PDB file of C-alpha atoms and ligand atoms in Angstrom:
ATOM      1  CA  MET A  24      -0.008  -0.005   0.003  1.00 81.00           C
ATOM      2  CA  LYS A  25       1.094   3.570  -0.670  1.00 91.00           C
ATOM      3  CA  LEU A  26       1.410   6.140   2.075  1.00 94.00           C
ATOM      4  CA  ASP A  27      -1.130   8.539   0.637  1.00 94.00           C
ATOM      5  CA  ARG A  28      -3.787   5.837   0.432  1.00 89.00           C
ATOM      6  CA  LEU A  29      -3.228   4.844   4.037  1.00 91.00           C
ATOM      7  CA  ILE A  30      -3.525   8.429   5.192  1.00 93.00           C
ATOM      8  CA  ALA A  31      -6.534   9.069   2.933  1.00 90.00           C
ATOM      9  CA  GLY A  32      -8.360   6.168   4.597  1.00 83.00           C
ATOM     10  CA  TYR A  33      -7.749   7.458   8.066  1.00 86.00           C
ATOM     11  CA  LYS A  34     -11.100   8.859   9.276  1.00 79.00           C
ATOM     12  CA  ALA A  35     -12.110   9.096   5.601  1.00 75.00           C
ATOM     13  CA  MET A  36      -9.756  12.068   5.157  1.00 85.00           C
ATOM     14  CA  GLY A  37      -9.711  11.618   1.375  1.00 85.00           C
ATOM     15  CA  ARG A  38      -6.898  11.833  -1.093  1.00 87.00           C
ATOM     16  CA  GLN A  39      -6.596  15.623  -1.294  1.00 91.00           C
ATOM     17  CA  ALA A  40      -6.368  16.163   2.484  1.00 93.00           C
ATOM     18  CA  ALA A  41      -3.884  13.322   2.700  1.00 94.00           C
ATOM     19  CA  HIS A  42      -1.650  14.927   0.110  1.00 94.00           C
ATOM     20  CA  LEU A  43      -1.838  18.274   1.893  1.00 95.00           C
ATOM     21  CA  ALA A  44      -0.966  16.627   5.215  1.00 96.00           C
ATOM     22  CA  ILE A  45       2.009  14.815   3.681  1.00 96.00           C
ATOM     23  CA  ALA A  46       3.265  17.986   1.926  1.00 96.00           C
ATOM     24  CA  ALA A  47       2.879  19.895   5.186  1.00 96.00           C
ATOM     25  CA  ARG A  48       5.358  17.471   6.767  1.00 97.00           C
ATOM     26  CA  ARG A  49       2.749  16.197   9.255  1.00 97.00           C
ATOM     27  CA  VAL A  50       3.520  12.550   8.412  1.00 96.00           C
ATOM     28  CA  ARG A  51       6.297  10.399   9.708  1.00 96.00           C
ATOM     29  CA  VAL A  52       7.292   6.942   8.580  1.00 95.00           C
ATOM     30  CA  ASN A  53       9.364   4.921  10.996  1.00 93.00           C
ATOM     31  CA  GLU A  54      10.034   8.163  12.858  1.00 93.00           C
ATOM     32  CA  VAL A  55      11.280  10.064   9.813  1.00 95.00           C
ATOM     33  CA  CYS A  56       9.316  12.788   8.084  1.00 96.00           C
ATOM     34  CA  VAL A  57       8.265  11.622   4.591  1.00 96.00           C
ATOM     35  CA  THR A  58       6.851  13.955   1.859  1.00 96.00           C
ATOM     36  CA  ASP A  59       6.488  11.340  -0.913  1.00 96.00           C
ATOM     37  CA  GLY A  60       2.858  10.060  -1.002  1.00 95.00           C
ATOM     38  CA  HIS A  61       3.976   7.021  -3.016  1.00 95.00           C
ATOM     39  CA  HIS A  62       6.234   5.833  -0.233  1.00 95.00           C
ATOM     40  CA  PRO A  63       5.361   2.107   0.296  1.00 92.00           C
ATOM     41  CA  VAL A  64       3.996   1.089   3.664  1.00 90.00           C
ATOM     42  CA  ASP A  65       2.757  -2.194   5.106  1.00 82.00           C
ATOM     43  CA  ARG A  66       1.435  -3.383   8.433  1.00 73.00           C
ATOM     44  CA  PHE A  67       4.941  -3.476   9.918  1.00 79.00           C
ATOM     45  CA  THR A  68       5.527   0.234   9.102  1.00 88.00           C
ATOM     46  CA  LEU A  69       5.129   2.806  11.863  1.00 92.00           C
ATOM     47  CA  VAL A  70       3.171   5.661  10.308  1.00 94.00           C
ATOM     48  CA  GLU A  71       2.220   8.717  12.298  1.00 95.00           C
ATOM     49  CA  LEU A  72       0.084  11.697  11.431  1.00 96.00           C
ATOM     50  CA  ASP A  73       0.513  14.508  13.948  1.00 95.00           C
ATOM     51  CA  ASP A  74       1.946  11.949  16.358  1.00 90.00           C
ATOM     52  CA  VAL A  75      -1.143   9.716  16.010  1.00 93.00           C
ATOM     53  CA  VAL A  76      -0.248   6.218  14.886  1.00 93.00           C
ATOM     54  CA  ILE A  77      -2.096   5.208  11.686  1.00 93.00           C
ATOM     55  CA  ARG A  78      -2.542   1.464  11.215  1.00 81.00           C
ATOM     56  CA  PRO A  79      -3.112  -0.141   7.776  1.00 74.00           C
ATOM     57  CA  PRO A  80      -6.361  -2.098   7.602  1.00 68.00           C
ATOM     58  CA  GLU A  81      -6.045  -5.639   8.882  1.00 67.00           C
ATOM     59  CA  ARG A  82      -8.843  -7.022   6.704  1.00 84.00           C
ATOM     60  CA  ALA A  83      -9.041  -6.927   2.980  1.00 89.00           C
ATOM     61  CA  LEU A  84     -12.581  -5.821   2.062  1.00 94.00           C
ATOM     62  CA  HIS A  85     -14.345  -6.401  -1.257  1.00 96.00           C
ATOM     63  CA  LEU A  86     -18.028  -5.721  -1.362  1.00 98.00           C
ATOM     64  CA  MET A  87     -20.881  -5.042  -3.724  1.00 98.00           C
ATOM     65  CA  LEU A  88     -23.657  -2.549  -3.064  1.00 98.00           C
ATOM     66  CA  HIS A  89     -26.940  -1.803  -4.795  1.00 98.00           C
ATOM     67  CA  LYS A  90     -26.785   1.984  -5.079  1.00 98.00           C
ATOM     68  CA  PRO A  91     -30.215   3.624  -5.012  1.00 98.00           C
ATOM     69  CA  VAL A  92     -30.964   6.785  -7.019  1.00 98.00           C
ATOM     70  CA  GLY A  93     -30.095   9.908  -5.007  1.00 97.00           C
ATOM     71  CA  ILE A  94     -27.073   8.490  -3.201  1.00 98.00           C
ATOM     72  CA  LEU A  95     -23.620   9.863  -4.087  1.00 97.00           C
ATOM     73  CA  SER A  96     -20.857   7.568  -5.320  1.00 96.00           C
ATOM     74  CA  ALA A  97     -18.383   9.109  -2.905  1.00 94.00           C
ATOM     75  CA  THR A  98     -16.919   8.222   0.480  1.00 91.00           C
ATOM     76  CA  LYS A  99     -17.544  11.673   1.992  1.00 89.00           C
ATOM     77  CA  ASP A 100     -19.815  14.587   1.244  1.00 92.00           C
ATOM     78  CA  ASP A 101     -21.115  17.487   3.264  1.00 92.00           C
ATOM     79  CA  GLN A 102     -24.473  17.760   1.506  1.00 93.00           C
ATOM     80  CA  HIS A 103     -25.636  14.390   0.239  1.00 93.00           C
ATOM     81  CA  PRO A 104     -25.727  10.850   1.655  1.00 96.00           C
ATOM     82  CA  THR A 105     -22.988   8.656   0.185  1.00 97.00           C
ATOM     83  CA  VAL A 106     -22.650   4.972  -0.502  1.00 98.00           C
ATOM     84  CA  LEU A 107     -20.467   4.758   2.584  1.00 96.00           C
ATOM     85  CA  ASP A 108     -23.396   5.886   4.767  1.00 96.00           C
ATOM     86  CA  LEU A 109     -25.199   2.674   3.680  1.00 97.00           C
ATOM     87  CA  ILE A 110     -22.415   0.394   4.972  1.00 97.00           C
ATOM     88  CA  ASP A 111     -22.126  -0.687   8.567  1.00 94.00           C
ATOM     89  CA  ASP A 112     -18.680  -2.199   8.868  1.00 91.00           C
ATOM     90  CA  PRO A 113     -16.082  -1.029  11.413  1.00 84.00           C
ATOM     91  CA  ASP A 114     -13.441  -0.718   8.683  1.00 87.00           C
ATOM     92  CA  LYS A 115     -15.658   1.077   6.180  1.00 92.00           C
ATOM     93  CA  HIS A 116     -13.491   4.201   6.336  1.00 88.00           C
ATOM     94  CA  THR A 117     -10.767   2.242   4.494  1.00 88.00           C
ATOM     95  CA  LEU A 118     -12.973   1.670   1.404  1.00 94.00           C
ATOM     96  CA  HIS A 119     -12.737   3.319  -1.966  1.00 94.00           C
ATOM     97  CA  ILE A 120     -15.047   2.935  -4.958  1.00 96.00           C
ATOM     98  CA  ALA A 121     -14.117   0.917  -8.023  1.00 95.00           C
ATOM     99  CA  GLY A 122     -16.169   2.728 -10.702  1.00 93.00           C
ATOM    100  CA  ARG A 123     -18.517   5.492  -9.710  1.00 96.00           C
ATOM    101  CA  LEU A 124     -22.110   6.050 -10.801  1.00 98.00           C
ATOM    102  CA  ASP A 125     -23.931   9.361 -11.155  1.00 98.00           C
ATOM    103  CA  ARG A 126     -26.222  10.344  -8.299  1.00 97.00           C
ATOM    104  CA  SER A 127     -29.213   9.745 -10.588  1.00 98.00           C
ATOM    105  CA  THR A 128     -27.973   6.251 -11.572  1.00 98.00           C
ATOM    106  CA  SER A 129     -28.798   3.109  -9.659  1.00 98.00           C
ATOM    107  CA  GLY A 130     -27.153  -0.290  -9.626  1.00 98.00           C
ATOM    108  CA  LEU A 131     -23.991  -2.215  -8.939  1.00 98.00           C
ATOM    109  CA  VAL A 132     -21.142  -0.417  -7.151  1.00 98.00           C
ATOM    110  CA  LEU A 133     -18.016  -2.216  -5.954  1.00 98.00           C
ATOM    111  CA  LEU A 134     -16.071  -0.990  -2.936  1.00 97.00           C
ATOM    112  CA  THR A 135     -12.790  -2.265  -1.642  1.00 95.00           C
ATOM    113  CA  ASN A 136      -9.636  -1.369   0.325  1.00 91.00           C
ATOM    114  CA  ASP A 137      -7.564  -3.488  -2.054  1.00 91.00           C
ATOM    115  CA  GLY A 138      -5.978  -0.984  -4.438  1.00 89.00           C
ATOM    116  CA  ARG A 139      -4.401  -3.597  -6.686  1.00 89.00           C
ATOM    117  CA  TRP A 140      -7.716  -5.339  -7.179  1.00 94.00           C
ATOM    118  CA  SER A 141      -9.641  -2.198  -8.061  1.00 94.00           C
ATOM    119  CA  LYS A 142      -6.850  -0.949 -10.312  1.00 92.00           C
ATOM    120  CA  ARG A 143      -6.941  -4.173 -12.349  1.00 91.00           C
ATOM    121  CA  LEU A 144     -10.742  -4.117 -12.504  1.00 92.00           C
ATOM    122  CA  MET A 145     -10.768  -0.513 -13.726  1.00 91.00           C
ATOM    123  CA  ALA A 146      -7.662  -0.570 -15.970  1.00 90.00           C
ATOM    124  CA  ALA A 147      -8.515   0.687 -19.434  1.00 83.00           C
ATOM    125  CA  GLU A 148      -6.586  -2.122 -21.102  1.00 88.00           C
ATOM    126  CA  GLU A 149      -8.597  -4.772 -19.284  1.00 88.00           C
ATOM    127  CA  LYS A 150     -11.726  -3.538 -21.112  1.00 92.00           C
ATOM    128  CA  VAL A 151     -13.955  -5.019 -18.389  1.00 95.00           C
ATOM    129  CA  PRO A 152     -17.572  -4.944 -19.701  1.00 96.00           C
ATOM    130  CA  LYS A 153     -20.130  -2.902 -17.798  1.00 97.00           C
ATOM    131  CA  VAL A 154     -23.771  -3.574 -18.576  1.00 98.00           C
ATOM    132  CA  TYR A 155     -26.396  -0.831 -18.182  1.00 98.00           C
ATOM    133  CA  LEU A 156     -30.190  -0.791 -18.534  1.00 98.00           C
ATOM    134  CA  VAL A 157     -31.245   2.479 -20.117  1.00 98.00           C
ATOM    135  CA  GLU A 158     -34.597   4.177 -20.386  1.00 98.00           C
ATOM    136  CA  THR A 159     -34.974   7.085 -22.724  1.00 98.00           C
ATOM    137  CA  LEU A 160     -37.306  10.021 -23.290  1.00 98.00           C
ATOM    138  CA  ASP A 161     -37.760   9.455 -26.986  1.00 98.00           C
ATOM    139  CA  PRO A 162     -38.018   6.196 -28.907  1.00 98.00           C
ATOM    140  CA  ILE A 163     -34.639   4.585 -29.607  1.00 98.00           C
ATOM    141  CA  ALA A 164     -33.983   4.622 -33.343  1.00 97.00           C
ATOM    142  CA  PRO A 165     -32.895   1.214 -34.750  1.00 97.00           C
ATOM    143  CA  ASP A 166     -29.801   2.791 -36.395  1.00 96.00           C
ATOM    144  CA  ALA A 167     -28.495   3.691 -32.887  1.00 98.00           C
ATOM    145  CA  VAL A 168     -27.122   0.142 -32.725  1.00 98.00           C
ATOM    146  CA  VAL A 169     -24.651   0.873 -35.515  1.00 98.00           C
ATOM    147  CA  ALA A 170     -23.755   4.278 -34.152  1.00 98.00           C
ATOM    148  CA  PHE A 171     -22.923   2.856 -30.711  1.00 98.00           C
ATOM    149  CA  ALA A 172     -20.860   0.082 -32.290  1.00 98.00           C
ATOM    150  CA  ARG A 173     -18.927   2.611 -34.414  1.00 98.00           C
ATOM    151  CA  GLY A 174     -18.197   4.864 -31.426  1.00 98.00           C
ATOM    152  CA  PHE A 175     -18.537   8.608 -30.776  1.00 98.00           C
ATOM    153  CA  TYR A 176     -15.828  11.196 -30.828  1.00 97.00           C
ATOM    154  CA  PHE A 177     -15.681  13.121 -27.538  1.00 96.00           C
ATOM    155  CA  HIS A 178     -14.057  16.447 -28.092  1.00 94.00           C
ATOM    156  CA  THR A 179     -13.337  17.171 -24.395  1.00 93.00           C
ATOM    157  CA  GLU A 180     -11.167  14.056 -24.011  1.00 93.00           C
ATOM    158  CA  ASP A 181     -10.157  13.869 -27.673  1.00 96.00           C
ATOM    159  CA  ILE A 182     -11.104  10.190 -27.852  1.00 95.00           C
ATOM    160  CA  THR A 183     -13.467   8.007 -29.789  1.00 97.00           C
ATOM    161  CA  THR A 184     -15.499   5.656 -27.559  1.00 97.00           C
ATOM    162  CA  LEU A 185     -14.790   1.946 -27.862  1.00 97.00           C
ATOM    163  CA  PRO A 186     -17.357  -0.181 -29.750  1.00 97.00           C
ATOM    164  CA  ALA A 187     -20.370  -0.578 -27.487  1.00 98.00           C
ATOM    165  CA  GLU A 188     -23.112  -3.145 -27.799  1.00 98.00           C
ATOM    166  CA  LEU A 189     -26.615  -1.703 -27.788  1.00 98.00           C
ATOM    167  CA  VAL A 190     -29.565  -4.136 -27.648  1.00 98.00           C
ATOM    168  CA  ILE A 191     -32.912  -2.399 -28.042  1.00 98.00           C
ATOM    169  CA  LEU A 192     -35.410  -4.049 -25.677  1.00 98.00           C
ATOM    170  CA  ASP A 193     -38.414  -1.963 -26.607  1.00 98.00           C
ATOM    171  CA  GLU A 194     -39.262   1.529 -27.842  1.00 98.00           C
ATOM    172  CA  HIS A 195     -37.767   3.307 -24.839  1.00 98.00           C
ATOM    173  CA  ARG A 196     -35.489   0.670 -23.244  1.00 98.00           C
ATOM    174  CA  ALA A 197     -32.128  -0.752 -24.147  1.00 98.00           C
ATOM    175  CA  ARG A 198     -29.284  -2.813 -22.710  1.00 98.00           C
ATOM    176  CA  LEU A 199     -25.899  -1.233 -23.294  1.00 98.00           C
ATOM    177  CA  THR A 200     -22.506  -2.864 -22.761  1.00 98.00           C
ATOM    178  CA  LEU A 201     -19.499  -0.575 -22.431  1.00 98.00           C
ATOM    179  CA  HIS A 202     -15.858  -1.608 -22.222  1.00 96.00           C
ATOM    180  CA  GLU A 203     -14.653   1.603 -20.615  1.00 95.00           C
ATOM    181  CA  GLY A 204     -15.984   4.097 -18.132  1.00 93.00           C
ATOM    182  CA  ARG A 205     -15.898   7.761 -19.108  1.00 93.00           C
ATOM    183  CA  TYR A 206     -17.534  10.698 -17.387  1.00 94.00           C
ATOM    184  CA  HIS A 207     -21.391  10.570 -17.911  1.00 97.00           C
ATOM    185  CA  GLN A 208     -20.607   8.210 -20.818  1.00 97.00           C
ATOM    186  CA  VAL A 209     -24.016   6.661 -21.315  1.00 98.00           C
ATOM    187  CA  LYS A 210     -25.857   9.945 -21.103  1.00 98.00           C
ATOM    188  CA  ARG A 211     -23.437  11.644 -23.426  1.00 98.00           C
ATOM    189  CA  MET A 212     -23.762   8.853 -26.007  1.00 98.00           C
ATOM    190  CA  PHE A 213     -27.536   9.027 -26.049  1.00 98.00           C
ATOM    191  CA  HIS A 214     -27.299  12.808 -26.242  1.00 98.00           C
ATOM    192  CA  ARG A 215     -25.252  12.372 -29.406  1.00 97.00           C
ATOM    193  CA  ILE A 216     -28.079  10.486 -31.105  1.00 97.00           C
ATOM    194  CA  GLY A 217     -30.503  13.195 -30.089  1.00 97.00           C
ATOM    195  CA  ASN A 218     -32.143  11.314 -27.221  1.00 98.00           C
ATOM    196  CA  ARG A 219     -32.122  11.663 -23.431  1.00 98.00           C
ATOM    197  CA  VAL A 220     -31.606   9.091 -20.718  1.00 98.00           C
ATOM    198  CA  THR A 221     -34.379   9.216 -18.129  1.00 98.00           C
ATOM    199  CA  GLN A 222     -33.287   6.212 -16.086  1.00 98.00           C
ATOM    200  CA  LEU A 223     -29.983   4.406 -15.840  1.00 98.00           C
ATOM    201  CA  HIS A 224     -29.127   1.272 -13.917  1.00 98.00           C
ATOM    202  CA  ARG A 225     -25.864  -0.705 -13.877  1.00 98.00           C
ATOM    203  CA  GLN A 226     -26.522  -4.412 -13.911  1.00 98.00           C
ATOM    204  CA  SER A 227     -23.047  -5.829 -13.960  1.00 97.00           C
ATOM    205  CA  ILE A 228     -19.273  -5.223 -13.975  1.00 97.00           C
ATOM    206  CA  GLY A 229     -17.311  -8.037 -15.587  1.00 95.00           C
ATOM    207  CA  ALA A 230     -18.252 -11.315 -14.011  1.00 95.00           C
ATOM    208  CA  LEU A 231     -20.233  -9.670 -11.160  1.00 97.00           C
ATOM    209  CA  SER A 232     -23.964  -9.053 -11.548  1.00 97.00           C
ATOM    210  CA  LEU A 233     -26.287  -7.422  -9.107  1.00 98.00           C
ATOM    211  CA  PRO A 234     -28.198 -10.314  -7.518  1.00 97.00           C
ATOM    212  CA  ALA A 235     -31.988 -10.210  -7.524  1.00 96.00           C
ATOM    213  CA  ASP A 236     -31.994 -10.579  -3.716  1.00 96.00           C
ATOM    214  CA  LEU A 237     -29.889  -7.477  -3.066  1.00 98.00           C
ATOM    215  CA  PRO A 238     -32.440  -4.635  -2.834  1.00 98.00           C
ATOM    216  CA  PRO A 239     -31.570  -0.938  -3.354  1.00 98.00           C
ATOM    217  CA  GLY A 240     -29.465   0.327  -0.428  1.00 98.00           C
ATOM    218  CA  ALA A 241     -28.262  -3.188   0.571  1.00 98.00           C
ATOM    219  CA  TRP A 242     -24.700  -4.516   0.300  1.00 98.00           C
ATOM    220  CA  ARG A 243     -22.804  -7.742   0.927  1.00 98.00           C
ATOM    221  CA  MET A 244     -19.219  -8.954   0.968  1.00 97.00           C
ATOM    222  CA  LEU A 245     -18.007 -10.642  -2.223  1.00 97.00           C
ATOM    223  CA  THR A 246     -17.168 -14.307  -1.949  1.00 96.00           C
ATOM    224  CA  ALA A 247     -13.501 -15.310  -2.483  1.00 93.00           C
ATOM    225  CA  HIS A 248     -14.515 -16.766  -5.805  1.00 95.00           C
ATOM    226  CA  GLU A 249     -16.199 -13.470  -6.849  1.00 96.00           C
ATOM    227  CA  VAL A 250     -13.085 -11.509  -5.868  1.00 95.00           C
ATOM    228  CA  LEU A 251     -10.937 -13.693  -8.101  1.00 92.00           C
ATOM    229  CA  ALA A 252     -13.361 -13.842 -10.972  1.00 91.00           C
ATOM    230  CA  ALA A 253     -13.967 -10.085 -11.006  1.00 88.00           C
ATOM    231  CA  ALA A 254     -10.303  -9.235 -11.491  1.00 73.00           C
ATOM    232  CA  GLY A 255      -9.836 -11.742 -14.315  1.00 68.00           C
ATOM    233  CA  GLY A 256      -9.071 -14.789 -12.208  1.00 56.00           C
ATOM    234  CA  ASN A 257     -10.819 -18.099 -12.826  1.00 44.00           C
TER     235      ASN A 257
HETATM  236  N1  LIG B 322     -22.771   6.630 -17.682  1.00 83.60           N
HETATM  237  C1  LIG B 322     -23.475   7.708 -17.216  1.00 83.60           C
HETATM  238  O1  LIG B 322     -23.840   8.571 -17.963  1.00 83.60           O
HETATM  239  N2  LIG B 322     -23.742   7.703 -15.875  1.00 83.60           N
HETATM  240  C2  LIG B 322     -23.388   6.721 -15.022  1.00 83.60           C
HETATM  241  O2  LIG B 322     -23.646   6.849 -13.835  1.00 83.60           O
HETATM  242  C3  LIG B 322     -22.621   5.650 -15.567  1.00 83.60           C
HETATM  243  C4  LIG B 322     -22.378   5.612 -16.882  1.00 83.60           C
END
């Protein structure tokens, strides 16, 4: 684990506050002041923030949560309830989110304190498929399937979206599989075909699907098999 992540997880400080604390020379590693956030630490390293000993999490946590509409995909917010508020685990402050959803989007969110796992899951080159159910304001034109497969050029990022599979379920509903995760991607893609997303729900990420018995607002730990399978194991 890197020093900045350990500090960020302490009382849900967050990355930015952690970097500021490290830069302000408030952090000592094995009794020496360290200003490099990437400094490696493990459970045998003595880390202190303002003379308070910070311990790395003992337990590796990997969990899935059914995010309801209206909840923020964040670990801390002054105004809105966050996904972390839905979790009652003593080590929840060590968690980060592997793939956020908009506040108005519902569905599968993965949280973990295992940085290597989430990095692999979210790495662009892994092209892990994410499946969304989409409802739209206007009827979905049949030629949208070809447009989504061809990709859209996004000027802000100067990229063309990877081929996406759109399956039209009925006039106003479709299932969309993306192999990347860009800012507001689904909404922006539908905007490009002159339509508007009215409801968005993430059904799955790679091998992990939201189970029917996990209602909105509920969460559960992943099984060892799910942890392996999600990050490209067996
Ligand atoms: N695309 C969006 O537009 N919003 C999400 O929450 C996820 C994907």
